[in-house]
Amino acid sequence: MPLRGLPAYVAVGVLAALAQTAFLLYFSAPLAESLHDKLATAEEEEETAYWAMSLAAALYGAAAGVIFGLVAERIEPATAAFLFFIGYSALPTLKWLPTPHGVSYLEPVWWREAVYGLFLLYNMAAVLSSFILIRRGVLRAAVAVVALAAGFFLFPGFTLPEKYASVVPELKALQGLALASWALFWAVMAVGGRLVMPIRRVQRGASP
């Protein structure tokens, strides 16, 4: 019996998250470990728990699948995936360099987490409000793009210590890999969501 409704989107989300995790482990992890050693951070080596990483990925993939499913019921899955990719993945990844374990910005953690969280909330509000309040497709997209661009430039950035200036190219490489991993994640969500939709539509059409 095929999965239907939100359980199907949860399954798609788990698959997307596991695919993203595999991508990061294969491409990003070696570079991150090399940077960690190059910067000689005074931290104890930690054993990688792949089962924990997979479990965490499955959990956030399931949560993303639920949210994605609710949005994809109202618009095409490909459109929903594109909006999530831009607002929740591409813009945050491009705004702040993703740093490996042991590399930290000058700003305190609480400040960075608060700014990051508010940035994600702002992006979601910008996209959803434009789709709820505006009916014309072109105008809706234009307003969303302007709002997202404004947030990208208005929210503050984070400052890397000067000693990390020599590894900025490597950090930018990590940034590119992170962006590629999110593109993979949302591509799987878009394709999986589209495959789920015909089942849902047939089910609706069969109901009295």
Backbone as a chain_set.jsonl record, in Angstrom:
{"seq": "MPLRGLPAYVAVGVLAALAQTAFLLYFSAPLAESLHDKLATAEEEEETAYWAMSLAAALYGAAAGVIFGLVAERIEPATAAFLFFIGYSALPTLKWLPTPHGVSYLEPVWWREAVYGLFLLYNMAAVLSSFILIRRGVLRAAVAVVALAAGFFLFPGFTLPEKYASVVPELKALQGLALASWALFWAVMAVGGRLVMPIRRVQRGASP", "coords": {"N": [[0.848, -1.2, 0.0], [0.736, 2.114, -1.002], [2.339, 5.044, 0.407], [0.521, 7.859, 1.649], [-0.545, 11.308, 1.694], [0.635, 13.339, 4.43], [2.421, 11.411, 5.662], [3.745, 10.406, 3.391], [5.175, 12.644, 2.515], [6.812, 12.945, 4.727], [8.39, 10.646, 4.496], [9.686, 11.267, 2.092], [11.09, 13.532, 2.94], [12.846, 12.4, 4.842], [14.373, 10.742, 3.158], [15.541, 12.726, 1.518], [17.081, 14.133, 3.415], [18.889, 12.168, 4.274], [20.237, 11.704, 1.885], [21.445, 14.194, 1.557], [23.109, 14.225, 3.835], [24.854, 12.094, 3.253], [26.122, 13.184, 1.019], [27.459, 15.389, 2.205], [29.166, 14.072, 4.005], [30.815, 12.724, 2.245], [31.946, 14.702, 0.55], [32.314, 17.189, 1.988], [33.235, 16.644, 4.612], [36.011, 15.66, 4.588], [37.41, 18.032, 3.833], [36.663, 19.778, 5.898], [37.813, 18.481, 8.105], [40.492, 18.682, 7.407], [40.828, 21.463, 7.531], [40.363, 21.849, 10.247], [42.606, 20.585, 11.358], [44.607, 22.145, 10.202], [44.226, 24.653, 11.345], [44.906, 24.087, 13.875], [43.316, 23.761, 16.244], [42.758, 23.784, 19.683], [41.423, 21.329, 20.75], [39.899, 18.321, 21.903], [40.006, 15.303, 20.051], [37.134, 14.054, 18.473], [35.185, 11.162, 18.132], [33.549, 10.234, 15.194], [30.136, 9.802, 15.105], [28.331, 8.073, 13.145], [25.822, 6.908, 13.127], [24.374, 8.563, 14.812], [24.442, 10.941, 13.38], [23.0, 10.175, 11.132], [20.535, 9.609, 12.311], [19.822, 12.134, 13.334], [19.653, 13.514, 10.92], [17.523, 12.155, 9.726], [15.46, 12.891, 11.446], [15.303, 15.731, 11.205], [14.762, 15.797, 8.527], [12.269, 14.536, 8.422], [10.716, 16.403, 9.847], [11.005, 18.618, 8.141], [9.72, 17.537, 5.952], [7.042, 17.421, 6.795], [6.361, 20.182, 7.056], [6.915, 21.015, 4.452], [5.065, 19.453, 3.054], [2.624, 20.573, 3.879], [2.762, 23.084, 2.695], [3.102, 22.386, 0.014], [0.636, 21.402, -0.618], [-0.793, 23.549, -1.421], [0.582, 24.919, -3.381], [2.594, 24.144, -6.303], [4.855, 21.373, -5.851], [7.488, 21.738, -6.87], [7.696, 24.53, -7.008], [7.336, 25.157, -4.3], [9.592, 23.851, -3.222], [11.631, 25.333, -4.434], [11.233, 27.875, -3.274], [11.665, 27.306, -0.555], [14.323, 26.504, -0.746], [15.607, 28.886, -1.555], [14.903, 30.764, 0.543], [15.424, 29.402, 2.988], [17.794, 28.041, 2.716], [19.717, 28.791, 0.591], [20.092, 31.667, 0.869], [20.805, 32.023, 3.713], [23.138, 30.406, 3.698], [24.775, 31.704, 1.855], [25.083, 34.176, 3.067], [26.487, 33.856, 5.49], [29.61, 32.418, 6.132], [29.936, 28.945, 6.285], [31.424, 27.378, 8.984], [33.933, 25.005, 9.998], [33.998, 22.542, 12.697], [35.348, 23.857, 15.647], [36.158, 26.263, 14.626], [35.385, 29.576, 15.08], [33.241, 32.473, 15.07], [33.712, 35.985, 15.968], [31.573, 37.156, 17.281], [29.303, 36.51, 20.024], [27.833, 33.271, 20.772], [25.065, 33.225, 21.382], [24.132, 35.545, 20.174], [24.646, 35.084, 17.456], [23.015, 32.849, 16.995], [20.501, 33.964, 17.514], [20.295, 35.973, 15.53], [20.469, 34.376, 13.242], [18.193, 32.726, 13.529], [16.116, 34.669, 13.484], [16.503, 35.642, 10.941], [15.78, 33.45, 9.334], [13.069, 33.264, 10.061], [12.169, 35.729, 9.122], [12.572, 35.421, 6.344], [10.779, 33.332, 5.789], [8.361, 34.572, 6.505], [8.334, 36.643, 4.626], [8.078, 35.268, 2.183], [5.696, 33.709, 2.537], [3.779, 35.692, 3.183], [3.734, 37.202, 0.836], [2.645, 35.354, -0.927], [0.184, 34.889, 0.215], [-1.106, 37.385, 0.428], [-0.983, 38.544, -2.1], [-2.254, 38.069, -5.332], [-1.611, 38.038, -8.049], [0.649, 36.379, -10.113], [3.215, 37.263, -11.186], [3.659, 39.739, -9.872], [3.551, 38.845, -7.256], [5.829, 37.174, -7.11], [7.801, 39.11, -7.614], [7.571, 40.846, -5.393], [8.252, 39.059, -3.344], [10.928, 38.473, -4.021], [12.144, 41.022, -3.771], [11.703, 41.514, -1.028], [13.158, 39.396, 0.134], [15.745, 39.986, -0.79], [16.145, 42.45, 0.472], [16.168, 41.685, 3.188], [18.459, 40.092, 3.173], [20.536, 41.95, 2.907], [20.069, 43.682, 5.032], [20.207, 42.307, 7.483], [22.673, 41.69, 10.008], [26.141, 40.71, 9.49], [28.637, 38.18, 10.373], [31.799, 38.12, 12.099], [34.931, 36.897, 11.245], [37.832, 35.816, 13.056], [41.088, 37.353, 12.642], [43.153, 35.518, 12.272], [42.086, 33.538, 10.755], [42.056, 34.373, 8.197], [43.697, 33.34, 6.226], [42.529, 30.993, 5.477], [40.195, 31.485, 4.176], [39.566, 30.904, 1.417], [39.225, 28.082, 1.583], [37.088, 27.996, 3.36], [35.157, 29.195, 1.784], [34.959, 27.243, -0.133], [33.792, 25.224, 1.399], [31.412, 26.531, 1.802], [30.33, 26.531, -0.792], [29.983, 23.762, -1.133], [28.138, 23.258, 0.88], [25.983, 24.697, -0.117], [25.499, 23.241, -2.447], [24.728, 20.829, -1.292], [22.305, 21.521, -0.116], [20.881, 22.17, -2.384], [20.674, 19.627, -3.498], [19.117, 18.417, -1.492], [16.625, 19.844, -1.616], [15.975, 19.356, -4.249], [15.466, 16.609, -4.24], [13.247, 16.702, -2.565], [11.468, 18.144, -4.194], [11.151, 16.458, -6.465], [10.301, 14.081, -5.218], [7.994, 15.044, -3.941], [6.454, 15.702, -6.151], [6.003, 13.208, -7.244], [4.373, 12.134, -5.334], [2.065, 13.631, -5.523], [0.203, 12.842, -7.733], [-1.019, 10.525, -6.658], [-2.355, 11.58, -4.485], [-4.149, 13.292, -5.794], [-5.717, 11.552, -7.344], [-6.891, 10.168, -5.293], [-8.444, 12.209, -4.125], [-10.138, 12.773, -6.274], [-11.606, 10.457, -6.398], [-13.142, 10.504, -4.171], [-16.464, 11.012, -2.854]], "CA": [[0.0, 0.0, 0.0], [1.599, 3.296, -1.079], [2.156, 6.097, 1.404], [-0.303, 8.963, 1.186], [-0.63, 12.463, 2.57], [1.839, 13.776, 5.123], [3.424, 10.348, 5.807], [4.548, 10.316, 2.173], [6.12, 13.76, 2.537], [7.792, 12.632, 5.769], [9.324, 9.689, 3.902], [10.497, 12.011, 1.121], [12.002, 14.37, 3.707], [13.896, 11.546, 5.407], [15.243, 10.36, 2.042], [16.307, 13.911, 1.112], [18.061, 14.447, 4.452], [19.939, 11.149, 4.242], [21.036, 11.966, 0.686], [22.268, 15.365, 1.854], [24.133, 13.828, 4.797], [25.849, 11.303, 2.53], [26.875, 14.139, 0.195], [28.348, 16.163, 3.07], [30.202, 13.188, 4.538], [31.744, 12.349, 1.183], [32.633, 15.843, -0.043], [32.657, 18.278, 2.903], [33.92, 16.203, 5.829], [37.477, 15.678, 4.475], [37.894, 19.41, 3.826], [36.471, 20.321, 7.244], [38.826, 17.884, 8.973], [41.775, 19.28, 7.028], [40.85, 22.816, 8.091], [40.471, 21.706, 11.699], [44.012, 20.291, 11.647], [45.433, 23.276, 9.758], [44.081, 25.745, 12.303], [45.457, 23.607, 15.144], [42.429, 24.101, 17.344], [43.085, 23.052, 20.906], [40.252, 20.578, 21.178], [40.063, 16.884, 21.851], [39.419, 14.664, 18.88], [35.874, 13.383, 18.74], [34.872, 10.091, 17.196], [32.341, 10.511, 14.424], [29.046, 8.848, 15.319], [27.543, 8.136, 11.922], [24.434, 6.557, 13.413], [23.737, 9.75, 15.38], [24.26, 11.888, 12.284], [21.9, 9.682, 10.297], [19.291, 9.772, 13.058], [19.503, 13.564, 13.349], [19.229, 13.869, 9.564], [16.181, 11.61, 9.511], [14.501, 13.666, 12.236], [15.042, 17.04, 10.601], [14.128, 15.546, 7.237], [10.852, 14.268, 8.674], [10.085, 17.68, 10.193], [10.935, 19.411, 6.909], [8.71, 16.925, 5.099], [5.717, 17.841, 7.261], [6.159, 21.586, 6.676], [6.885, 21.061, 2.991], [3.806, 18.875, 2.608], [1.543, 21.531, 4.105], [2.879, 24.144, 1.691], [2.947, 21.796, -1.318], [-0.784, 21.181, -0.878], [-1.367, 24.788, -1.944], [1.308, 25.284, -4.597], [3.324, 23.017, -6.88], [6.023, 20.982, -5.061], [8.712, 22.348, -7.393], [7.692, 25.927, -6.568], [7.56, 25.147, -2.855], [10.988, 23.488, -2.985], [12.468, 26.465, -4.835], [11.104, 28.931, -2.271], [12.365, 26.848, 0.643], [15.757, 26.521, -1.034], [16.085, 30.268, -1.541], [14.749, 31.424, 1.831], [15.921, 28.666, 4.143], [19.079, 27.388, 2.472], [20.676, 29.556, -0.205], [20.418, 32.976, 1.446], [21.638, 31.891, 4.923], [24.445, 29.836, 3.374], [25.571, 32.725, 1.174], [25.322, 35.33, 3.939], [27.495, 33.533, 6.503], [30.457, 31.284, 5.787], [29.826, 27.806, 7.206], [32.75, 27.088, 9.524], [34.046, 23.659, 10.568], [34.074, 22.436, 14.153], [36.559, 24.448, 16.2], [36.348, 27.6, 14.06], [34.265, 30.364, 15.593], [33.212, 33.91, 14.807], [33.975, 36.822, 17.137], [30.319, 37.426, 17.979], [28.897, 35.42, 20.928], [26.963, 32.255, 20.178], [23.65, 33.583, 21.538], [23.83, 36.573, 19.183], [24.614, 34.451, 16.138], [21.82, 32.004, 16.904], [19.33, 34.843, 17.454], [20.267, 36.591, 14.202], [20.182, 33.318, 12.269], [16.788, 32.344, 13.672], [15.266, 35.762, 13.016], [16.66, 35.717, 9.486], [14.94, 32.402, 8.758], [11.672, 33.651, 10.267], [11.888, 36.836, 8.202], [12.463, 34.879, 4.99], [9.529, 32.594, 5.678], [7.27, 35.547, 6.525], [8.351, 37.369, 3.355], [7.551, 34.401, 1.124], [4.306, 33.337, 2.791], [2.905, 36.861, 3.104], [3.572, 37.582, -0.571], [1.756, 34.388, -1.573], [-1.145, 34.974, 0.811], [-1.709, 38.701, 0.232], [-0.944, 38.972, -3.504], [-2.777, 37.004, -6.188], [-0.96, 38.026, -9.357], [1.869, 35.593, -10.011], [4.435, 38.032, -11.43], [3.803, 40.699, -8.783], [3.833, 38.061, -6.055], [7.233, 36.771, -7.16], [8.63, 40.31, -7.511], [7.549, 41.295, -3.998], [9.017, 38.092, -2.557], [12.349, 38.653, -4.329], [12.582, 42.288, -3.164], [11.726, 41.342, 0.426], [14.272, 38.514, 0.479], [16.987, 40.721, -1.031], [16.274, 43.459, 1.527], [16.592, 41.001, 4.408], [19.834, 39.618, 3.011], [21.474, 43.049, 3.119], [19.798, 44.389, 6.281], [20.64, 41.537, 8.648], [24.127, 41.826, 10.197], [27.003, 39.56, 9.244], [29.48, 37.745, 11.481], [33.197, 38.477, 11.869], [35.931, 35.869, 11.503], [39.109, 36.313, 13.581], [42.083, 37.611, 11.6], [44.009, 34.355, 12.027], [41.429, 32.65, 9.805], [42.047, 35.007, 6.874], [44.422, 32.508, 5.264], [41.738, 29.816, 5.082], [38.923, 31.925, 3.6], [39.222, 30.111, 0.226], [38.699, 26.779, 1.995], [35.762, 28.224, 3.93], [34.254, 29.432, 0.658], [34.717, 25.933, -0.742], [32.782, 24.596, 2.251], [30.162, 27.236, 1.522], [29.813, 26.0, -2.046], [29.528, 22.392, -0.911], [26.902, 23.336, 1.664], [24.933, 25.137, -1.04], [25.193, 22.103, -3.317], [24.001, 19.82, -0.513], [20.918, 21.979, 0.031], [20.251, 22.022, -3.701], [20.321, 18.212, -3.591], [18.022, 18.166, -0.555], [15.348, 20.365, -2.113], [15.666, 18.677, -5.508], [14.813, 15.351, -3.861], [11.922, 17.063, -2.059], [10.623, 18.536, -5.325], [10.833, 15.275, -7.269], [9.485, 13.197, -4.397], [6.683, 15.655, -3.754], [5.692, 15.605, -7.41], [5.587, 11.812, -7.399], [3.299, 11.878, -4.369], [0.869, 14.389, -5.881], [-0.837, 12.121, -8.487], [-1.735, 9.631, -5.745], [-3.258, 12.405, -3.687], [-5.208, 13.837, -6.637], [-6.625, 10.457, -7.669], [-7.651, 9.891, -4.084], [-9.451, 13.259, -3.978], [-11.127, 12.653, -7.331], [-12.441, 9.292, -6.16], [-14.019, 10.726, -3.026], [-17.756, 11.558, -3.296]], "C": [[0.884, 1.251, 0.0], [1.293, 4.297, 0.026], [1.328, 7.223, 0.807], [-0.239, 10.103, 2.185], [0.7, 12.816, 3.21], [2.849, 12.658, 5.362], [4.315, 10.193, 4.576], [5.579, 11.437, 2.129], [7.182, 13.558, 3.611], [8.845, 11.674, 5.217], [10.243, 10.37, 2.893], [11.517, 12.887, 1.843], [13.146, 13.583, 4.312], [14.883, 11.136, 4.321], [16.125, 11.528, 1.608], [17.399, 14.23, 2.119], [19.202, 13.437, 4.471], [20.834, 11.325, 3.016], [21.96, 13.16, 0.91], [23.405, 15.008, 2.804], [25.234, 13.018, 4.125], [26.729, 12.2, 1.662], [27.895, 14.896, 1.044], [29.48, 15.304, 3.628], [31.252, 12.869, 3.479], [32.577, 13.534, 0.697], [33.132, 16.864, 0.984], [33.502, 17.835, 4.089], [35.443, 16.184, 5.687], [38.06, 17.09, 4.503], [37.768, 20.035, 5.208], [37.51, 19.767, 8.212], [40.207, 18.46, 8.675], [41.913, 20.691, 7.589], [41.027, 22.779, 9.6], [41.926, 21.461, 12.095], [44.912, 21.474, 11.296], [45.392, 24.424, 10.749], [44.566, 25.357, 13.689], [44.606, 24.026, 16.324], [42.699, 23.189, 18.526], [41.845, 22.357, 21.452], [40.531, 19.094, 21.056], [39.39, 16.325, 20.598], [38.147, 13.919, 19.278], [35.62, 12.321, 17.677], [33.551, 10.392, 16.495], [31.307, 9.412, 14.64], [28.106, 8.93, 14.118], [26.077, 7.796, 12.173], [23.683, 7.762, 13.966], [23.483, 10.794, 14.302], [23.092, 11.469, 11.401], [20.557, 9.861, 10.988], [18.861, 11.235, 13.079], [19.009, 14.019, 11.982], [17.816, 13.379, 9.294], [15.131, 12.427, 10.247], [14.227, 15.023, 11.597], [14.442, 16.887, 9.208], [12.64, 15.284, 7.38], [10.105, 15.553, 9.0], [9.946, 18.569, 8.965], [9.874, 18.859, 5.969], [7.3, 17.323, 5.485], [5.416, 19.265, 6.808], [6.043, 21.718, 5.158], [5.563, 20.524, 2.453], [2.639, 19.826, 2.766], [1.559, 22.643, 3.064], [2.606, 23.595, 0.293], [1.505, 21.441, -1.634], [-1.42, 22.387, -1.563], [-0.677, 25.267, -3.216], [2.059, 24.05, -5.097], [4.539, 22.668, -6.02], [7.32, 21.616, -5.548], [8.822, 23.805, -6.967], [7.971, 26.02, -5.079], [9.019, 24.842, -2.535], [11.923, 24.637, -3.336], [12.426, 27.576, -3.787], [11.812, 28.552, -0.979], [13.878, 26.9, 0.437], [16.316, 27.935, -0.951], [16.058, 30.851, -0.131], [15.419, 30.743, 2.99], [17.307, 28.066, 3.948], [20.081, 28.292, 1.768], [21.072, 30.867, 0.464], [21.213, 32.868, 2.747], [23.035, 31.352, 4.622], [25.347, 30.868, 2.715], [25.925, 33.89, 2.091], [26.442, 35.067, 4.936], [28.285, 32.313, 6.068], [30.223, 30.142, 6.774], [31.217, 27.411, 7.683], [32.79, 25.682, 10.11], [34.122, 23.699, 12.083], [35.405, 22.997, 14.642], [36.886, 25.817, 15.646], [35.14, 28.445, 14.441], [34.385, 31.821, 15.167], [33.462, 34.685, 16.097], [32.713, 37.088, 17.943], [29.952, 36.245, 18.882], [27.878, 34.498, 20.274], [25.498, 32.676, 20.236], [23.235, 34.614, 20.489], [23.712, 35.959, 17.788], [23.365, 33.601, 15.962], [20.554, 32.852, 16.772], [19.194, 35.47, 16.072], [19.887, 35.558, 13.144], [18.71, 32.916, 12.323], [15.838, 33.405, 13.158], [15.334, 35.903, 11.494], [15.79, 34.665, 8.794], [13.459, 32.743, 8.895], [11.269, 34.769, 9.308], [11.694, 36.312, 6.78], [11.151, 34.133, 4.787], [8.337, 33.544, 5.641], [7.184, 36.296, 5.2], [7.727, 36.541, 2.237], [6.067, 34.122, 1.326], [3.363, 34.527, 2.664], [2.693, 37.293, 1.658], [2.616, 36.631, -1.287], [0.337, 34.469, -1.03], [-1.843, 36.275, 0.425], [-1.811, 39.121, -1.228], [-1.363, 37.807, -4.393], [-2.09, 36.931, -7.545], [0.411, 37.369, -9.244], [3.145, 36.396, -10.156], [4.688, 39.011, -10.293], [4.16, 39.987, -7.485], [5.308, 37.675, -5.996], [8.158, 37.969, -6.988], [8.706, 40.811, -6.078], [8.379, 40.361, -3.125], [10.517, 38.275, -2.77], [12.889, 39.919, -3.677], [12.695, 42.15, -1.65], [12.897, 40.469, 0.864], [15.614, 39.218, 0.29], [17.219, 41.769, 0.051], [16.752, 42.822, 2.825], [18.032, 40.546, 4.341], [20.84, 40.721, 3.328], [21.271, 43.757, 4.459], [20.273, 43.624, 7.515], [22.162, 41.592, 8.775], [24.88, 40.544, 9.867], [27.782, 39.192, 10.491], [30.941, 37.948, 11.099], [34.125, 37.322, 12.216], [37.18, 36.489, 12.119], [40.141, 36.441, 12.465], [42.922, 36.377, 11.273], [43.389, 33.369, 11.04], [41.424, 33.215, 8.389], [42.705, 34.12, 5.818], [43.604, 31.318, 4.766], [40.376, 30.207, 4.509], [38.592, 31.166, 2.31], [38.649, 28.739, 0.572], [37.304, 26.914, 2.592], [34.742, 28.488, 2.825], [33.968, 28.129, -0.093], [33.686, 25.154, 0.068], [31.413, 25.222, 2.02], [29.523, 26.706, 0.237], [29.285, 24.582, -1.906], [28.239, 22.363, -0.101], [25.731, 23.741, 0.776], [24.515, 23.991, -1.965], [24.4, 21.033, -2.57], [22.547, 20.218, -0.315], [20.172, 21.906, -1.295], [19.822, 20.574, -3.914], [19.113, 17.895, -2.713], [16.685, 18.603, -1.142], [14.989, 19.795, -3.48], [14.972, 17.343, -5.235], [13.403, 15.627, -3.348], [10.975, 17.397, -3.207], [10.194, 17.323, -6.143], [9.937, 14.325, -6.482], [8.091, 13.738, -4.177], [5.822, 15.559, -4.998], [5.2, 14.183, -7.645], [4.431, 11.462, -6.47], [1.991, 12.509, -4.83], [-0.167, 13.619, -6.697], [-1.657, 11.179, -7.62], [-2.762, 10.41, -4.959], [-4.429, 12.89, -4.535], [-6.212, 12.756, -7.046], [-7.51, 10.14, -6.476], [-8.754, 10.924, -3.894], [-10.551, 13.118, -5.019], [-12.068, 11.488, -7.109], [-13.416, 9.498, -5.02], [-15.321, 11.362, -3.493], [-17.866, 13.026, -2.978]], "O": [[1.696, 1.43, 0.908], [0.167, 4.395, 0.514], [1.417, 7.509, -0.387], [0.075, 9.907, 3.359], [1.76, 12.62, 2.616], [4.049, 12.917, 5.277], [5.5, 9.886, 4.7], [6.728, 11.21, 1.75], [8.331, 13.959, 3.427], [10.042, 11.861, 5.438], [11.439, 10.085, 2.846], [12.669, 12.982, 1.42], [14.29, 14.038, 4.302], [16.095, 11.176, 4.536], [17.316, 11.349, 1.357], [18.521, 14.561, 1.733], [20.358, 13.812, 4.663], [22.045, 11.12, 3.094], [23.12, 13.138, 0.5], [24.54, 15.441, 2.603], [26.415, 13.229, 4.397], [27.941, 11.997, 1.581], [29.055, 15.032, 0.654], [30.622, 15.756, 3.714], [32.439, 12.759, 3.787], [33.776, 13.393, 0.459], [34.255, 17.355, 0.865], [34.39, 18.567, 4.526], [36.127, 16.656, 6.595], [39.093, 17.319, 5.132], [38.67, 20.749, 5.646], [38.032, 20.503, 9.049], [40.997, 18.696, 9.59], [42.982, 21.074, 8.065], [41.76, 23.591, 10.164], [42.421, 22.056, 13.052], [45.867, 21.768, 12.015], [46.4, 25.094, 10.972], [44.632, 26.201, 14.583], [45.115, 24.585, 17.296], [42.848, 21.976, 18.377], [41.295, 22.75, 22.481], [41.31, 18.665, 20.204], [38.35, 16.812, 20.155], [38.107, 13.239, 20.303], [35.815, 12.552, 16.484], [32.564, 10.757, 17.133], [31.574, 8.237, 14.387], [27.196, 9.759, 14.086], [25.19, 8.333, 11.509], [22.513, 7.973, 13.648], [22.444, 11.454, 14.301], [22.294, 12.303, 10.974], [19.564, 10.217, 10.354], [17.689, 11.547, 12.869], [18.069, 14.808, 11.884], [17.005, 14.095, 8.707], [14.033, 12.636, 9.732], [13.073, 15.429, 11.458], [13.694, 17.754, 8.757], [11.84, 15.747, 6.568], [9.002, 15.781, 8.503], [8.908, 19.2, 8.761], [9.204, 19.618, 5.269], [6.453, 17.54, 4.619], [4.353, 19.533, 6.247], [5.184, 22.438, 4.648], [5.005, 21.077, 1.506], [1.763, 19.892, 1.903], [0.508, 23.092, 2.606], [1.957, 24.253, -0.52], [1.171, 21.202, -2.795], [-2.462, 22.262, -2.207], [-1.291, 25.949, -4.037], [2.146, 23.04, -4.399], [5.198, 23.572, -5.505], [8.166, 21.992, -4.737], [9.903, 24.27, -6.606], [8.752, 26.865, -4.641], [9.618, 25.492, -1.678], [12.895, 24.89, -2.624], [13.459, 28.153, -3.449], [12.487, 29.385, -0.373], [14.621, 27.293, 1.336], [17.368, 28.16, -0.353], [17.066, 31.373, 0.345], [15.933, 31.408, 3.89], [17.932, 27.629, 4.915], [21.172, 28.535, 2.285], [22.261, 31.15, 0.612], [22.221, 33.562, 2.886], [24.011, 31.795, 5.227], [26.548, 30.906, 2.982], [26.963, 34.525, 1.907], [27.258, 35.95, 5.202], [27.71, 31.295, 5.683], [30.306, 30.354, 7.984], [32.096, 27.137, 6.866], [31.793, 25.213, 10.66], [34.289, 24.764, 12.679], [36.462, 22.653, 14.114], [37.8, 26.477, 16.14], [34.002, 28.071, 14.157], [35.481, 32.331, 14.935], [33.428, 34.114, 17.187], [32.779, 37.23, 19.164], [30.253, 35.1, 18.547], [27.16, 34.886, 19.353], [24.765, 32.509, 19.262], [22.117, 34.565, 19.976], [22.791, 36.277, 17.035], [22.731, 33.627, 14.907], [19.645, 32.508, 16.017], [18.102, 35.496, 15.505], [19.079, 35.835, 12.258], [18.058, 32.781, 11.287], [14.863, 33.091, 12.475], [14.344, 36.241, 10.847], [15.141, 34.955, 7.789], [12.682, 32.537, 7.963], [10.17, 34.76, 8.753], [10.757, 36.715, 6.092], [10.494, 34.275, 3.756], [7.412, 33.357, 4.85], [6.088, 36.558, 4.703], [6.941, 37.054, 1.44], [5.27, 34.279, 0.401], [2.274, 34.399, 2.106], [1.593, 37.707, 1.291], [1.858, 37.057, -2.159], [-0.615, 34.15, -1.742], [-3.038, 36.273, 0.128], [-2.639, 39.966, -1.566], [-0.881, 36.687, -4.224], [-2.001, 35.851, -8.128], [1.227, 37.742, -8.401], [4.066, 36.245, -9.353], [5.811, 39.106, -9.799], [4.979, 40.476, -6.707], [5.957, 37.829, -4.962], [9.178, 37.875, -6.304], [9.784, 41.163, -5.598], [9.126, 40.82, -2.261], [11.291, 38.237, -1.814], [13.972, 39.9, -3.094], [13.667, 42.613, -1.053], [13.556, 40.77, 1.859], [16.517, 39.067, 1.113], [18.349, 41.962, 0.499], [17.64, 43.356, 3.489], [18.752, 40.605, 5.338], [21.874, 40.463, 3.943], [22.205, 44.372, 4.973], [20.699, 44.239, 8.493], [22.868, 41.546, 7.768], [24.335, 39.444, 9.953], [27.614, 39.81, 11.542], [31.284, 37.949, 9.917], [34.112, 36.824, 13.342], [37.556, 37.597, 11.736], [40.078, 35.726, 11.465], [43.356, 36.204, 10.134], [44.07, 32.471, 10.543], [40.856, 32.609, 7.48], [42.314, 34.147, 4.651], [43.944, 30.707, 3.754], [39.498, 29.356, 4.371], [37.431, 30.807, 2.114], [37.7, 28.282, -0.065], [36.44, 26.066, 2.37], [33.594, 28.054, 2.92], [32.874, 27.936, -0.622], [32.809, 24.501, -0.499], [30.39, 24.538, 2.04], [28.317, 26.463, 0.19], [28.258, 24.236, -2.49], [27.353, 21.548, -0.359], [24.631, 23.202, 0.895], [23.329, 23.798, -2.232], [23.508, 20.405, -3.14], [21.657, 19.368, -0.34], [18.976, 21.616, -1.327], [18.743, 20.313, -4.445], [18.197, 17.19, -3.137], [15.727, 17.83, -1.164], [13.812, 19.754, -3.836], [14.008, 16.988, -5.915], [12.471, 14.883, -3.653], [9.815, 16.985, -3.199], [9.018, 17.176, -6.476], [8.94, 13.824, -7.003], [7.114, 12.99, -4.217], [4.61, 15.359, -4.914], [4.111, 13.977, -8.181], [3.611, 10.599, -6.783], [0.918, 11.974, -4.553], [-1.352, 13.726, -6.382], [-2.863, 11.046, -7.823], [-3.897, 9.967, -4.783], [-5.569, 12.907, -4.069], [-7.416, 13.011, -7.09], [-8.705, 9.881, -6.615], [-9.878, 10.569, -3.54], [-11.731, 13.308, -4.724], [-13.206, 11.515, -7.576], [-14.402, 8.77, -4.899], [-15.31, 12.166, -4.424], [-18.885, 13.648, -3.278]]}, "num_chains": 1, "name": "protein.A"}
